[in-house]
PDB file of C-alpha atoms in Angstrom:
ATOM      1  CA  PRO A 270      45.196 -12.634 -64.395  1.00 48.00           C
ATOM      2  CA  PRO A 271      43.261 -15.813 -65.244  1.00 49.00           C
ATOM      3  CA  LYS A 272      44.472 -17.912 -68.134  1.00 48.00           C
ATOM      4  CA  TYR A 273      42.348 -19.592 -70.781  1.00 49.00           C
ATOM      5  CA  ASP A 274      42.886 -20.760 -74.331  1.00 51.00           C
ATOM      6  CA  SER A 275      40.377 -19.126 -76.661  1.00 47.00           C
ATOM      7  CA  GLN A 276      41.439 -21.454 -79.500  1.00 48.00           C
ATOM      8  CA  SER A 277      40.743 -24.702 -77.666  1.00 48.00           C
ATOM      9  CA  ASN A 278      37.429 -26.537 -77.551  1.00 46.00           C
ATOM     10  CA  GLY A 279      35.042 -24.730 -75.299  1.00 50.00           C
ATOM     11  CA  GLY A 280      37.184 -21.590 -75.290  1.00 56.00           C
ATOM     12  CA  THR A 281      34.307 -19.457 -76.532  1.00 66.00           C
ATOM     13  CA  GLU A 282      31.978 -20.641 -73.775  1.00 70.00           C
ATOM     14  CA  VAL A 283      34.669 -20.022 -71.165  1.00 66.00           C
ATOM     15  CA  GLY A 284      35.142 -16.512 -72.522  1.00 66.00           C
ATOM     16  CA  VAL A 285      31.394 -15.798 -72.338  1.00 78.00           C
ATOM     17  CA  GLN A 286      31.190 -17.016 -68.741  1.00 79.00           C
ATOM     18  CA  LEU A 287      34.279 -15.027 -67.820  1.00 77.00           C
ATOM     19  CA  GLY A 288      32.808 -11.887 -69.423  1.00 81.00           C
ATOM     20  CA  ARG A 289      29.551 -12.289 -67.515  1.00 88.00           C
ATOM     21  CA  GLY A 290      31.451 -12.718 -64.274  1.00 88.00           C
ATOM     22  CA  ILE A 291      33.567  -9.605 -64.864  1.00 88.00           C
ATOM     23  CA  PHE A 292      30.453  -7.595 -65.778  1.00 92.00           C
ATOM     24  CA  ARG A 293      28.645  -8.633 -62.572  1.00 92.00           C
ATOM     25  CA  THR A 294      31.725  -7.984 -60.465  1.00 93.00           C
ATOM     26  CA  LEU A 295      32.262  -4.474 -61.860  1.00 93.00           C
ATOM     27  CA  LYS A 296      28.559  -3.620 -61.520  1.00 94.00           C
ATOM     28  CA  PHE A 297      28.355  -4.833 -57.917  1.00 94.00           C
ATOM     29  CA  CYS A 298      31.612  -3.062 -57.090  1.00 94.00           C
ATOM     30  CA  LEU A 299      30.320   0.239 -58.480  1.00 93.00           C
ATOM     31  CA  GLU A 300      26.996  -0.134 -56.645  1.00 93.00           C
ATOM     32  CA  SER A 301      28.783  -0.765 -53.351  1.00 93.00           C
ATOM     33  CA  ARG A 302      30.982   2.290 -53.836  1.00 93.00           C
ATOM     34  CA  ILE A 303      28.099   4.676 -54.533  1.00 92.00           C
ATOM     35  CA  ASP A 304      25.714   2.821 -52.170  1.00 93.00           C
ATOM     36  CA  LYS A 305      23.009   2.777 -54.853  1.00 92.00           C
ATOM     37  CA  PHE A 306      21.399   0.208 -57.127  1.00 93.00           C
ATOM     38  CA  ILE A 307      21.978   0.801 -60.856  1.00 92.00           C
ATOM     39  CA  PRO A 308      19.047  -0.332 -63.051  1.00 92.00           C
ATOM     40  CA  ILE A 309      19.907  -2.338 -66.120  1.00 90.00           C
ATOM     41  CA  ASN A 310      18.343   0.259 -68.432  1.00 91.00           C
ATOM     42  CA  HIS A 311      20.581   3.114 -67.234  1.00 92.00           C
ATOM     43  CA  ALA A 312      22.894   4.764 -69.767  1.00 92.00           C
ATOM     44  CA  VAL A 313      26.078   3.621 -67.973  1.00 93.00           C
ATOM     45  CA  ILE A 314      25.230  -0.082 -68.427  1.00 93.00           C
ATOM     46  CA  PRO A 315      26.158  -0.198 -72.164  1.00 94.00           C
ATOM     47  CA  TRP A 316      29.425   1.590 -71.347  1.00 94.00           C
ATOM     48  CA  LEU A 317      30.085  -0.983 -68.616  1.00 95.00           C
ATOM     49  CA  LEU A 318      29.502  -3.802 -71.096  1.00 93.00           C
ATOM     50  CA  GLU A 319      32.004  -2.310 -73.559  1.00 93.00           C
ATOM     51  CA  HIS A 320      34.485  -1.785 -70.733  1.00 93.00           C
ATOM     52  CA  THR A 321      34.053  -5.406 -69.660  1.00 92.00           C
ATOM     53  CA  CYS A 322      34.802  -6.656 -73.174  1.00 90.00           C
ATOM     54  CA  LEU A 323      37.949  -4.541 -73.332  1.00 90.00           C
ATOM     55  CA  ILE A 324      39.138  -5.784 -69.931  1.00 89.00           C
ATOM     56  CA  LEU A 325      38.548  -9.331 -71.158  1.00 87.00           C
ATOM     57  CA  ASN A 326      40.855  -8.598 -74.108  1.00 87.00           C
ATOM     58  CA  VAL A 327      43.648  -6.785 -72.273  1.00 88.00           C
ATOM     59  CA  ARG A 328      43.951  -8.678 -68.970  1.00 84.00           C
ATOM     60  CA  PRO A 329      43.390 -12.481 -69.219  1.00 80.00           C
ATOM     61  CA  MET A 330      46.320 -14.334 -70.776  1.00 82.00           C
ATOM     62  CA  GLY A 331      46.112 -17.348 -73.042  1.00 81.00           C
ATOM     63  CA  SER A 332      48.230 -20.484 -73.023  1.00 84.00           C
ATOM     64  CA  ASP A 333      50.897 -18.623 -75.008  1.00 86.00           C
ATOM     65  CA  GLY A 334      51.335 -16.050 -72.240  1.00 85.00           C
ATOM     66  CA  GLN A 335      49.808 -13.238 -74.290  1.00 87.00           C
ATOM     67  CA  THR A 336      46.541 -11.375 -74.054  1.00 87.00           C
ATOM     68  CA  SER A 337      44.152 -11.039 -76.963  1.00 86.00           C
ATOM     69  CA  TRP A 338      45.132  -7.374 -77.240  1.00 87.00           C
ATOM     70  CA  SER A 339      48.882  -8.048 -77.470  1.00 89.00           C
ATOM     71  CA  ARG A 340      48.351 -11.000 -79.813  1.00 88.00           C
ATOM     72  CA  VAL A 341      46.473  -8.855 -82.349  1.00 87.00           C
ATOM     73  CA  ARG A 342      48.282  -5.527 -81.961  1.00 87.00           C
ATOM     74  CA  GLY A 343      51.758  -6.748 -81.170  1.00 86.00           C
ATOM     75  CA  ARG A 344      52.061  -4.714 -77.964  1.00 86.00           C
ATOM     76  CA  ALA A 345      50.658  -4.710 -74.467  1.00 86.00           C
ATOM     77  CA  PHE A 346      47.834  -2.448 -73.330  1.00 88.00           C
ATOM     78  CA  ASN A 347      49.657   0.517 -71.756  1.00 86.00           C
ATOM     79  CA  GLN A 348      46.889   2.882 -70.646  1.00 87.00           C
ATOM     80  CA  ARG A 349      46.284   3.578 -66.980  1.00 87.00           C
ATOM     81  CA  LEU A 350      43.708   1.244 -65.430  1.00 88.00           C
ATOM     82  CA  LEU A 351      40.928   3.159 -63.688  1.00 91.00           C
ATOM     83  CA  GLY A 352      37.821   2.077 -61.848  1.00 92.00           C
ATOM     84  CA  PHE A 353      34.702   2.143 -63.987  1.00 94.00           C
ATOM     85  CA  GLY A 354      32.419   5.003 -62.961  1.00 93.00           C
ATOM     86  CA  GLU A 355      35.220   6.819 -61.178  1.00 94.00           C
ATOM     87  CA  VAL A 356      34.953  10.612 -60.998  1.00 95.00           C
ATOM     88  CA  VAL A 357      38.051  12.126 -62.603  1.00 95.00           C
ATOM     89  CA  PHE A 358      39.293  15.357 -64.102  1.00 94.00           C
ATOM     90  CA  TYR A 359      40.037  15.369 -67.826  1.00 92.00           C
ATOM     91  CA  LYS A 360      42.157  17.969 -69.582  1.00 90.00           C
ATOM     92  CA  LEU A 361      40.595  20.079 -72.304  1.00 87.00           C
ATOM     93  CA  PRO A 362      42.135  19.773 -75.797  1.00 77.00           C
ATOM     94  CA  VAL A 363      45.115  21.964 -76.621  1.00 71.00           C
ATOM     95  CA  LYS A 364      43.541  23.296 -79.818  1.00 70.00           C
ATOM     96  CA  GLY A 365      40.084  23.698 -81.248  1.00 63.00           C
ATOM     97  CA  PRO A 366      36.823  25.369 -80.168  1.00 63.00           C
ATOM     98  CA  ALA A 367      36.748  23.431 -76.858  1.00 66.00           C
ATOM     99  CA  HIS A 368      40.207  24.644 -75.835  1.00 66.00           C
ATOM    100  CA  ASP A 369      39.168  27.704 -73.795  1.00 67.00           C
ATOM    101  CA  PRO A 370      35.391  27.625 -73.182  1.00 62.00           C
ATOM    102  CA  ASP A 371      35.729  30.218 -70.382  1.00 63.00           C
ATOM    103  CA  GLY A 372      38.560  32.250 -71.885  1.00 62.00           C
ATOM    104  CA  ASN A 373      42.297  32.055 -71.353  1.00 66.00           C
ATOM    105  CA  MET A 374      41.838  32.551 -67.591  1.00 62.00           C
ATOM    106  CA  GLY A 375      39.309  29.706 -67.248  1.00 63.00           C
ATOM    107  CA  THR A 376      39.876  26.176 -66.031  1.00 74.00           C
ATOM    108  CA  ARG A 377      41.700  23.641 -68.204  1.00 78.00           C
ATOM    109  CA  TRP A 378      40.385  20.572 -66.327  1.00 88.00           C
ATOM    110  CA  VAL A 379      36.749  19.453 -66.183  1.00 90.00           C
ATOM    111  CA  GLU A 380      35.094  16.912 -63.903  1.00 93.00           C
ATOM    112  CA  ALA A 381      33.560  13.840 -65.546  1.00 94.00           C
ATOM    113  CA  VAL A 382      32.936  10.122 -65.040  1.00 95.00           C
ATOM    114  CA  PHE A 383      35.316   7.524 -66.465  1.00 95.00           C
ATOM    115  CA  LEU A 384      33.421   5.204 -68.863  1.00 94.00           C
ATOM    116  CA  GLY A 385      36.163   3.237 -70.591  1.00 93.00           C
ATOM    117  CA  TYR A 386      38.842   3.353 -73.265  1.00 92.00           C
ATOM    118  CA  HIS A 387      38.650   4.150 -76.956  1.00 90.00           C
ATOM    119  CA  ARG A 388      39.692   1.070 -78.930  1.00 84.00           C
ATOM    120  CA  SER A 389      41.214   2.868 -81.935  1.00 83.00           C
ATOM    121  CA  SER A 390      42.947   5.801 -80.221  1.00 83.00           C
ATOM    122  CA  ASN A 391      44.969   6.273 -77.079  1.00 85.00           C
ATOM    123  CA  THR A 392      42.211   8.185 -75.279  1.00 91.00           C
ATOM    124  CA  TYR A 393      39.880   7.795 -72.317  1.00 94.00           C
ATOM    125  CA  ILE A 394      36.086   7.965 -72.607  1.00 94.00           C
ATOM    126  CA  VAL A 395      34.501  10.271 -70.031  1.00 94.00           C
ATOM    127  CA  GLY A 396      30.988  11.612 -69.654  1.00 93.00           C
ATOM    128  CA  ASN A 397      29.034  14.250 -67.772  1.00 92.00           C
ATOM    129  CA  ALA A 398      25.938  16.385 -68.248  1.00 89.00           C
ATOM    130  CA  ASP A 399      27.504  17.940 -71.376  1.00 87.00           C
ATOM    131  CA  GLY A 400      27.817  14.579 -73.138  1.00 89.00           C
ATOM    132  CA  ILE A 401      30.616  12.150 -73.967  1.00 91.00           C
ATOM    133  CA  LYS A 402      34.199  13.329 -74.457  1.00 91.00           C
ATOM    134  CA  MET A 403      37.500  11.747 -75.498  1.00 91.00           C
ATOM    135  CA  ALA A 404      40.447  12.821 -73.348  1.00 90.00           C
ATOM    136  CA  ARG A 405      44.156  12.074 -73.527  1.00 89.00           C
ATOM    137  CA  SER A 406      45.043  13.289 -70.018  1.00 90.00           C
ATOM    138  CA  ILE A 407      43.296  12.152 -66.835  1.00 91.00           C
ATOM    139  CA  ALA A 408      43.824  13.275 -63.237  1.00 93.00           C
ATOM    140  CA  ARG A 409      42.451  11.130 -60.423  1.00 93.00           C
ATOM    141  CA  ARG A 410      40.783  12.571 -57.351  1.00 93.00           C
ATOM    142  CA  PRO A 411      41.497  11.569 -53.726  1.00 93.00           C
ATOM    143  CA  MET A 412      40.050   8.189 -52.795  1.00 91.00           C
ATOM    144  CA  PRO A 413      37.103   9.514 -50.707  1.00 90.00           C
ATOM    145  CA  GLU A 414      36.009  11.717 -53.663  1.00 92.00           C
ATOM    146  CA  ARG A 415      36.278   9.195 -56.498  1.00 93.00           C
ATOM    147  CA  TRP A 416      32.726   7.854 -56.397  1.00 93.00           C
ATOM    148  CA  SER A 417      29.542   9.866 -56.701  1.00 93.00           C
ATOM    149  CA  ALA A 418      26.013   8.726 -57.502  1.00 93.00           C
ATOM    150  CA  ASP A 419      25.060  12.266 -58.536  1.00 93.00           C
ATOM    151  CA  ALA A 420      27.847  12.319 -61.143  1.00 93.00           C
ATOM    152  CA  LEU A 421      26.702   8.980 -62.590  1.00 93.00           C
ATOM    153  CA  VAL A 422      23.120  10.200 -62.885  1.00 92.00           C
ATOM    154  CA  GLN A 423      24.272  13.028 -65.168  1.00 92.00           C
ATOM    155  CA  VAL A 424      25.489  10.529 -67.788  1.00 92.00           C
ATOM    156  CA  GLN A 425      22.625  10.183 -70.275  1.00 90.00           C
ATOM    157  CA  ALA A 426      24.393   9.322 -73.546  1.00 89.00           C
ATOM    158  CA  THR A 427      24.923   5.732 -74.691  1.00 89.00           C
ATOM    159  CA  PRO A 428      27.550   4.397 -77.135  1.00 88.00           C
ATOM    160  CA  TRP A 429      25.057   4.235 -79.997  1.00 85.00           C
ATOM    161  CA  SER A 430      23.518   7.655 -79.327  1.00 78.00           C
ATOM    162  CA  MET A 431      26.843   9.232 -80.310  1.00 69.00           C
ATOM    163  CA  HIS A 432      26.288   8.085 -83.893  1.00 63.00           C
ATOM    164  CA  GLU A 433      22.645   9.137 -84.222  1.00 57.00           C
ATOM    165  CA  SER A 434      21.969  12.166 -86.383  1.00 51.00           C
ATOM    166  CA  GLN A 435      19.754  14.698 -84.700  1.00 47.00           C
ATOM    167  CA  VAL A 436      17.167  15.763 -87.278  1.00 47.00           C
ATOM    168  CA  ARG A 437      15.048  18.715 -86.240  1.00 52.00           C
ATOM    169  CA  VAL A 438      11.723  19.166 -87.990  1.00 47.00           C
ATOM    170  CA  ARG A 439       9.862  22.447 -87.716  1.00 58.00           C
ATOM    171  CA  PHE A 440       6.219  22.585 -88.675  1.00 53.00           C
ATOM    172  CA  GLN A 441       4.799  25.864 -89.937  1.00 59.00           C
ATOM    173  CA  ASP A 442       1.239  27.090 -90.258  1.00 66.00           C
ATOM    174  CA  PRO A 443      -0.212  27.037 -93.774  1.00 65.00           C
ATOM    175  CA  VAL A 444       0.070  30.392 -95.528  1.00 64.00           C
ATOM    176  CA  ALA A 445      -3.333  31.874 -96.387  1.00 68.00           C
ATOM    177  CA  PRO A 446      -3.647  33.290 -99.912  1.00 66.00           C
ATOM    178  CA  ALA A 447      -3.378  37.064 -99.991  1.00 65.00           C
ATOM    179  CA  GLU A 448      -6.631  38.869-100.815  1.00 69.00           C
ATOM    180  CA  GLY A 449      -6.539  41.416-103.648  1.00 67.00           C
ATOM    181  CA  PRO A 450      -7.890  42.245-107.105  1.00 72.00           C
ATOM    182  CA  PRO A 451      -8.262  39.315-109.464  1.00 71.00           C
ATOM    183  CA  ARG A 452      -5.260  38.660-111.570  1.00 72.00           C
ATOM    184  CA  GLN A 453      -5.554  39.859-115.155  1.00 76.00           C
ATOM    185  CA  GLU A 454      -3.920  38.027-117.978  1.00 76.00           C
ATOM    186  CA  PRO A 455      -1.550  40.260-119.993  1.00 77.00           C
ATOM    187  CA  THR A 456      -2.869  41.360-123.411  1.00 77.00           C
ATOM    188  CA  PRO A 457      -0.705  40.009-126.206  1.00 75.00           C
ATOM    189  CA  ALA A 458       1.051  42.635-128.335  1.00 75.00           C
ATOM    190  CA  ILE A 459      -0.426  43.366-131.775  1.00 74.00           C
ATOM    191  CA  ARG A 460       1.900  42.315-134.526  1.00 74.00           C
ATOM    192  CA  ARG A 461       2.204  44.260-137.819  1.00 74.00           C
ATOM    193  CA  MET A 462       0.868  42.586-140.926  1.00 74.00           C
ATOM    194  CA  ARG A 463       3.556  41.029-143.035  1.00 77.00           C
ATOM    195  CA  ILE A 464       3.589  42.096-146.714  1.00 77.00           C
ATOM    196  CA  ASN A 465       5.475  39.932-149.129  1.00 79.00           C
ATOM    197  CA  LYS A 466       6.591  40.894-152.664  1.00 79.00           C
ATOM    198  CA  ALA A 467       3.851  38.753-154.153  1.00 82.00           C
ATOM    199  CA  ALA A 468       1.056  40.803-152.477  1.00 79.00           C
ATOM    200  CA  PRO A 469       1.622  44.101-154.411  1.00 78.00           C
ATOM    201  CA  GLU A 470       2.114  42.207-157.643  1.00 80.00           C
ATOM    202  CA  THR A 471      -1.204  40.450-157.137  1.00 83.00           C
ATOM    203  CA  HIS A 472      -3.367  43.214-155.665  1.00 79.00           C
ATOM    204  CA  GLY A 473      -1.509  46.347-156.797  1.00 78.00           C
ATOM    205  CA  CYS A 474      -0.318  49.373-154.790  1.00 77.00           C
ATOM    206  CA  PRO A 475      -2.324  52.499-153.820  1.00 76.00           C
ATOM    207  CA  ASP A 476      -1.226  55.881-155.113  1.00 75.00           C
ATOM    208  CA  GLY A 477       1.363  57.640-152.920  1.00 73.00           C
ATOM    209  CA  CYS A 478       2.479  54.475-151.086  1.00 73.00           C
ATOM    210  CA  PRO A 479       5.745  55.419-149.253  1.00 69.00           C
ATOM    211  CA  GLN A 480       7.017  51.852-149.359  1.00 63.00           C
ATOM    212  CA  CYS A 481       7.008  51.899-153.142  1.00 58.00           C
TER     213      CYS A 481
END
């Protein structure tokens, strides 16, 4: 692997040039393998850029003989190196709702395209028409079957689209007021007249008053 000192003067510029070169090399390599041109606005391009940055951190060594990955994490990058855009089989999770999508007699391996490595977990990033998945186990296909333009076309999700919340808005027709008899206000209840002790003393009581 090439060596450069990221802490020396001009190390940042060397790293940028090296990253651009790796990105172009991986893009041209993938285009030659599928015999197609990949436009820059395709969904796999952001994944290729992230993969390039990771390769730049795990492969080139500095003047101290360590990579940026091993210098920060204290260990070497130990995941299997695969070709970007390679068609692989990934194993479904052992538990959870995605464990047996077709029942206990269904397949446990699904075809997808390799898009890179997850930086915070020991998993591979793969994608197909069903979206982006994180897999811990990968099985490679024979060399003549590792590259497919049709499989790359099915990848439509980008790294940032995984974090977008899908808000669905449903518009409804305005509800017409129901026709019927006009609403009548309820008649208030009639309250009994209150008679205090001072009223009989002032006005007197009629003969035969049951209250008296």
